[in-house]
Amino acid sequence: MLPKKMLFPVGGGDELEARIYGALLVSEYFNTHLEVQVAEANVHTGVPKGMVLPNEIIDRLENIQLENLKTVMSTHRKIFDSCCKKLDIVDSEDPLNDQATAHLTMGVGLRSTMVAQQTKFCDMVIAAAPQKGVATATFEAAVLESGKPVMVIPRAMKEFKTDKIIIGWNNSPEVSRAVSEAIPLMKQAKEIHIVSTKAYTTENLSRIKDLRNYLAIHGIDTTFELIKTTFVPGEALLKTAKDGGFDLIVAGAYSKKGLKELMLGGSSRYLLEHTTIPALVSH
């Protein structure tokens, strides 16, 4: 799909400027509208159920939160404005025809809950790979609860393109959905390479033939390679993608163990921690 509206939920922490810049790079590539959503916890979120605080303490906490929100928004605003200027992206609350636009918003509440709700009202979600590959509740909400394709970007990305695309095929409904959503991108790409492992092709290699025939109907030529896995799940796919100079990985995201399985059915942690390549995933 070619999105008209994308949403990028972002918190604080390390590489904040790099993450915002990376999300804007994706927006610039698609020449579309991006909503950058900053979410901060409500003061009442951390209060145990049933506990009643004195009004004086509540007022004090709310004042502290208000000052904190001003500081957070100011920090994000400076970075956002600087990145938009570098990429010549217009800051606009509403999309503009034939122009990459972006808008910075702030919400107060439980971040993962807000992300799960707001990501339902866009065409594509952008999610920065979590630090050290450990999926946070916010990251899981973006990938597993949005119902939308998700562009997982490295925490630092200087360029975004889709000339060379690699598909991590495991014959699952999730990767099938991701492939269908990526068809507009693949039709514009110069090279499409499908990789799989014996675990998913031993019984029925004809599934790969079916996939290639399906993409051929859309005018997409593909190549195929059976790769060897390692003891580190996700390592073989990422190594193949890097060695081949691919720009984008297309794969499915699993929810059988939270967000613990991704790509070729293995743990996502290695890929999320080490990838320098964006991945379009679908749940």
XYZ file of C-alpha atoms in Angstrom:
283
model
C 0.000 0.000 0.000
C 1.027 3.624 -0.489
C -0.045 5.399 2.722
C -1.716 8.792 2.899
C -1.343 9.083 6.669
C 1.273 7.544 8.956
C 1.669 7.697 12.713
C 4.907 7.584 14.693
C 4.588 7.173 18.476
C 7.716 8.422 20.230
C 8.815 8.767 23.827
C 12.052 10.149 25.195
C 15.320 8.382 25.815
C 18.405 7.915 23.698
C 18.638 8.674 19.977
C 15.498 10.819 20.106
C 16.615 13.082 17.272
C 17.752 10.126 15.159
C 14.413 8.357 15.628
C 12.338 11.421 14.711
C 14.582 12.077 11.717
C 14.198 8.444 10.592
C 10.412 8.601 10.783
C 10.399 11.838 8.783
C 12.622 10.180 6.169
C 9.896 7.571 5.654
C 7.271 10.321 5.381
C 9.416 12.169 2.854
C 9.847 8.992 0.784
C 6.101 8.380 0.574
C 5.413 12.110 0.164
C 2.645 11.811 2.709
C 1.400 13.072 6.095
C 3.036 11.952 9.341
C 1.677 12.458 12.826
C 4.408 12.317 15.457
C 2.694 11.435 18.721
C 4.304 12.192 22.070
C 2.549 10.442 24.962
C 3.206 11.109 28.632
C 1.780 9.237 31.605
C -1.016 10.783 33.636
C -0.287 11.477 37.316
C -3.140 9.177 38.274
C -1.741 6.257 36.275
C 0.760 5.244 38.947
C -1.683 5.518 41.857
C -2.849 2.053 43.001
C -6.551 1.348 42.687
C -8.484 2.188 45.799
C -5.906 4.651 47.091
C -7.292 8.130 47.721
C -4.784 10.976 47.826
C -5.415 14.316 49.527
C -6.417 17.100 47.153
C -3.305 19.073 48.104
C -1.029 16.243 46.930
C -3.037 15.716 43.745
C -2.792 19.430 42.933
C 0.948 19.357 43.543
C 1.397 16.292 41.337
C -0.668 17.848 38.554
C 1.414 21.035 38.680
C 4.606 18.994 38.483
C 3.193 17.075 35.544
C 2.195 20.268 33.756
C 5.740 21.631 34.033
C 7.130 18.290 32.908
C 4.818 18.251 29.866
C 5.968 21.738 28.900
C 9.606 20.638 29.111
C 9.018 17.434 27.154
C 7.025 19.191 24.437
C 9.631 21.927 24.162
C 12.417 19.364 23.707
C 10.485 17.384 21.109
C 9.385 20.577 19.330
C 12.947 21.810 18.864
C 14.072 18.457 17.475
C 10.968 18.076 15.306
C 11.317 21.571 13.807
C 15.011 21.047 13.113
C 14.442 17.701 11.377
C 11.551 19.062 9.294
C 13.747 21.947 8.160
C 16.569 19.596 7.135
C 14.198 17.486 5.038
C 12.064 20.367 3.751
C 8.914 18.875 5.270
C 6.022 21.236 5.962
C 4.687 21.369 9.526
C 0.939 21.123 9.003
C -1.901 19.682 11.043
C -3.677 18.689 7.831
C -2.247 16.874 4.781
C -1.357 18.953 1.729
C -1.576 17.698 -1.842
C 1.714 16.462 -3.322
C 3.681 17.562 -0.287
C 5.283 15.693 2.600
C 3.811 17.088 5.811
C 4.159 16.323 9.509
C 2.526 17.368 12.749
C 3.630 17.004 16.366
C 0.972 16.138 18.950
C 0.980 15.329 22.653
C -1.379 13.178 24.664
C -1.554 12.356 28.376
C -2.300 8.842 29.544
C -0.897 5.328 29.509
C 1.369 5.382 26.455
C 0.723 1.818 25.240
C -3.059 2.313 25.491
C -2.907 5.588 23.588
C -0.726 4.039 20.885
C -3.051 1.049 20.520
C -5.980 3.410 19.939
C -4.459 6.139 17.784
C -2.646 3.776 15.437
C -6.006 2.440 14.286
C -6.621 5.720 12.455
C -3.743 5.733 9.988
C -2.604 3.743 6.963
C 0.778 2.758 8.337
C 2.538 2.861 11.702
C 6.209 3.710 12.047
C 7.914 2.132 15.063
C 11.564 2.547 16.035
C 13.280 -0.711 16.955
C 13.314 -0.914 20.765
C 16.593 -0.382 22.560
C 18.673 -3.564 22.961
C 15.955 -5.469 21.089
C 13.680 -5.684 24.126
C 10.095 -5.064 23.040
C 8.327 -2.497 25.213
C 4.580 -2.385 25.859
C 4.384 0.624 23.532
C 6.221 -1.195 20.745
C 4.021 -4.262 21.126
C 0.901 -2.074 21.025
C 2.049 -0.462 17.769
C 2.816 -3.775 16.084
C 0.200 -6.096 17.533
C -2.844 -3.940 18.293
C -2.957 -1.373 15.487
C -4.262 -3.724 12.809
C -2.057 -1.791 10.377
C 1.186 -2.525 8.526
C 4.147 -1.375 10.581
C 7.406 0.043 9.275
C 10.003 -0.867 11.888
C 12.962 1.474 11.484
C 16.440 1.269 13.031
C 17.031 3.710 15.877
C 19.439 5.576 13.587
C 18.745 5.814 9.859
C 20.252 8.282 7.395
C 18.486 7.067 4.237
C 15.246 5.310 3.343
C 14.649 3.622 0.000
C 13.026 0.454 -1.346
C 15.030 -0.411 -4.461
C 15.993 -3.859 -3.161
C 13.454 -5.790 -1.078
C 13.919 -9.130 0.681
C 10.969 -11.268 1.817
C 11.394 -13.553 4.839
C 8.848 -16.252 3.929
C 7.525 -18.754 6.491
C 4.150 -19.533 4.894
C 2.225 -17.789 7.700
C -0.896 -15.613 7.346
C 1.083 -12.708 8.793
C 3.810 -12.718 6.154
C 1.202 -13.298 3.452
C -0.538 -10.121 4.585
C 2.751 -8.221 4.705
C 3.582 -9.306 1.156
C 0.210 -8.109 -0.141
C 0.628 -4.763 1.614
C 4.098 -4.377 0.107
C 3.013 -5.002 -3.498
C 2.947 -1.279 -4.483
C 6.506 -0.935 -3.183
C 7.666 -4.119 -4.892
C 6.227 -2.993 -8.219
C 8.548 0.010 -8.063
C 11.588 -1.908 -6.773
C 14.531 -3.074 -8.858
C 15.024 -6.423 -7.104
C 12.796 -8.731 -5.042
C 14.446 -11.677 -3.322
C 12.552 -14.359 -1.378
C 14.320 -16.337 1.346
C 13.075 -19.206 3.454
C 14.417 -22.125 5.474
C 13.985 -25.889 5.325
C 11.609 -25.713 8.272
C 9.020 -23.988 6.083
C 9.717 -25.538 2.671
C 10.661 -29.191 3.220
C 7.115 -30.473 3.010
C 5.880 -28.275 0.212
C 8.288 -26.345 -1.994
C 5.357 -25.608 -4.296
C 4.305 -22.843 -1.866
C 7.332 -20.822 -2.978
C 6.354 -21.378 -6.588
C 2.819 -20.236 -5.736
C 4.202 -17.089 -4.107
C 6.385 -16.255 -7.081
C 3.502 -16.868 -9.474
C 1.242 -14.652 -7.370
C 3.731 -11.790 -7.475
C 4.299 -12.352 -11.191
C 0.606 -11.644 -11.776
C 1.346 -8.173 -10.401
C 4.288 -7.816 -12.781
C 6.848 -8.495 -10.036
C 9.883 -10.656 -10.896
C 11.492 -12.491 -7.994
C 14.452 -14.669 -7.095
C 14.511 -17.331 -4.388
C 17.079 -18.693 -1.955
C 16.941 -21.339 0.743
C 19.107 -20.093 3.627
C 20.650 -21.939 6.557
C 19.582 -20.907 10.021
C 21.944 -20.449 12.947
C 21.551 -21.009 16.677
C 20.621 -17.330 16.958
C 17.076 -16.849 15.567
C 16.838 -13.948 13.147
C 20.583 -13.882 12.463
C 20.462 -15.700 9.103
C 17.788 -13.440 7.654
C 19.534 -10.262 8.755
C 22.934 -11.478 7.503
C 21.440 -12.328 4.106
C 19.750 -8.925 3.943
C 22.946 -7.081 4.863
C 25.228 -9.127 2.592
C 22.862 -8.537 -0.324
C 22.631 -4.799 0.295
C 18.850 -4.901 0.658
C 16.933 -1.755 1.597
C 13.813 -3.307 3.130
C 12.782 -6.556 4.817
C 9.178 -7.751 4.407
C 7.963 -10.217 7.029
C 5.205 -11.219 9.417
C 4.961 -10.437 13.122
C 3.751 -13.074 15.559
C 1.815 -12.718 18.802
C 1.917 -16.260 20.161
C 4.399 -15.157 22.816
C 3.733 -11.436 22.865
C 6.148 -9.929 20.364
C 8.700 -12.694 20.781
C 8.548 -14.123 17.287
C 9.231 -12.244 14.081
C 10.536 -12.874 10.568
C 11.269 -16.584 10.021
C 9.529 -17.773 13.158
C 12.418 -17.081 15.535
C 13.024 -14.604 18.313
C 12.876 -10.987 17.220
C 15.405 -9.734 19.731
C 18.527 -10.296 17.613
C 17.079 -8.595 14.570
C 15.606 -5.672 16.497
C 18.875 -5.131 18.339
C 21.200 -5.379 15.344
C 19.280 -4.329 12.266
C 20.272 -1.335 10.199
C 17.565 -2.176 7.669
C 13.890 -1.127 7.950
C 11.341 -3.950 8.076
C 7.728 -3.829 6.900
C 5.819 -6.231 9.142
C 2.200 -7.236 9.516
C 0.357 -8.981 12.321
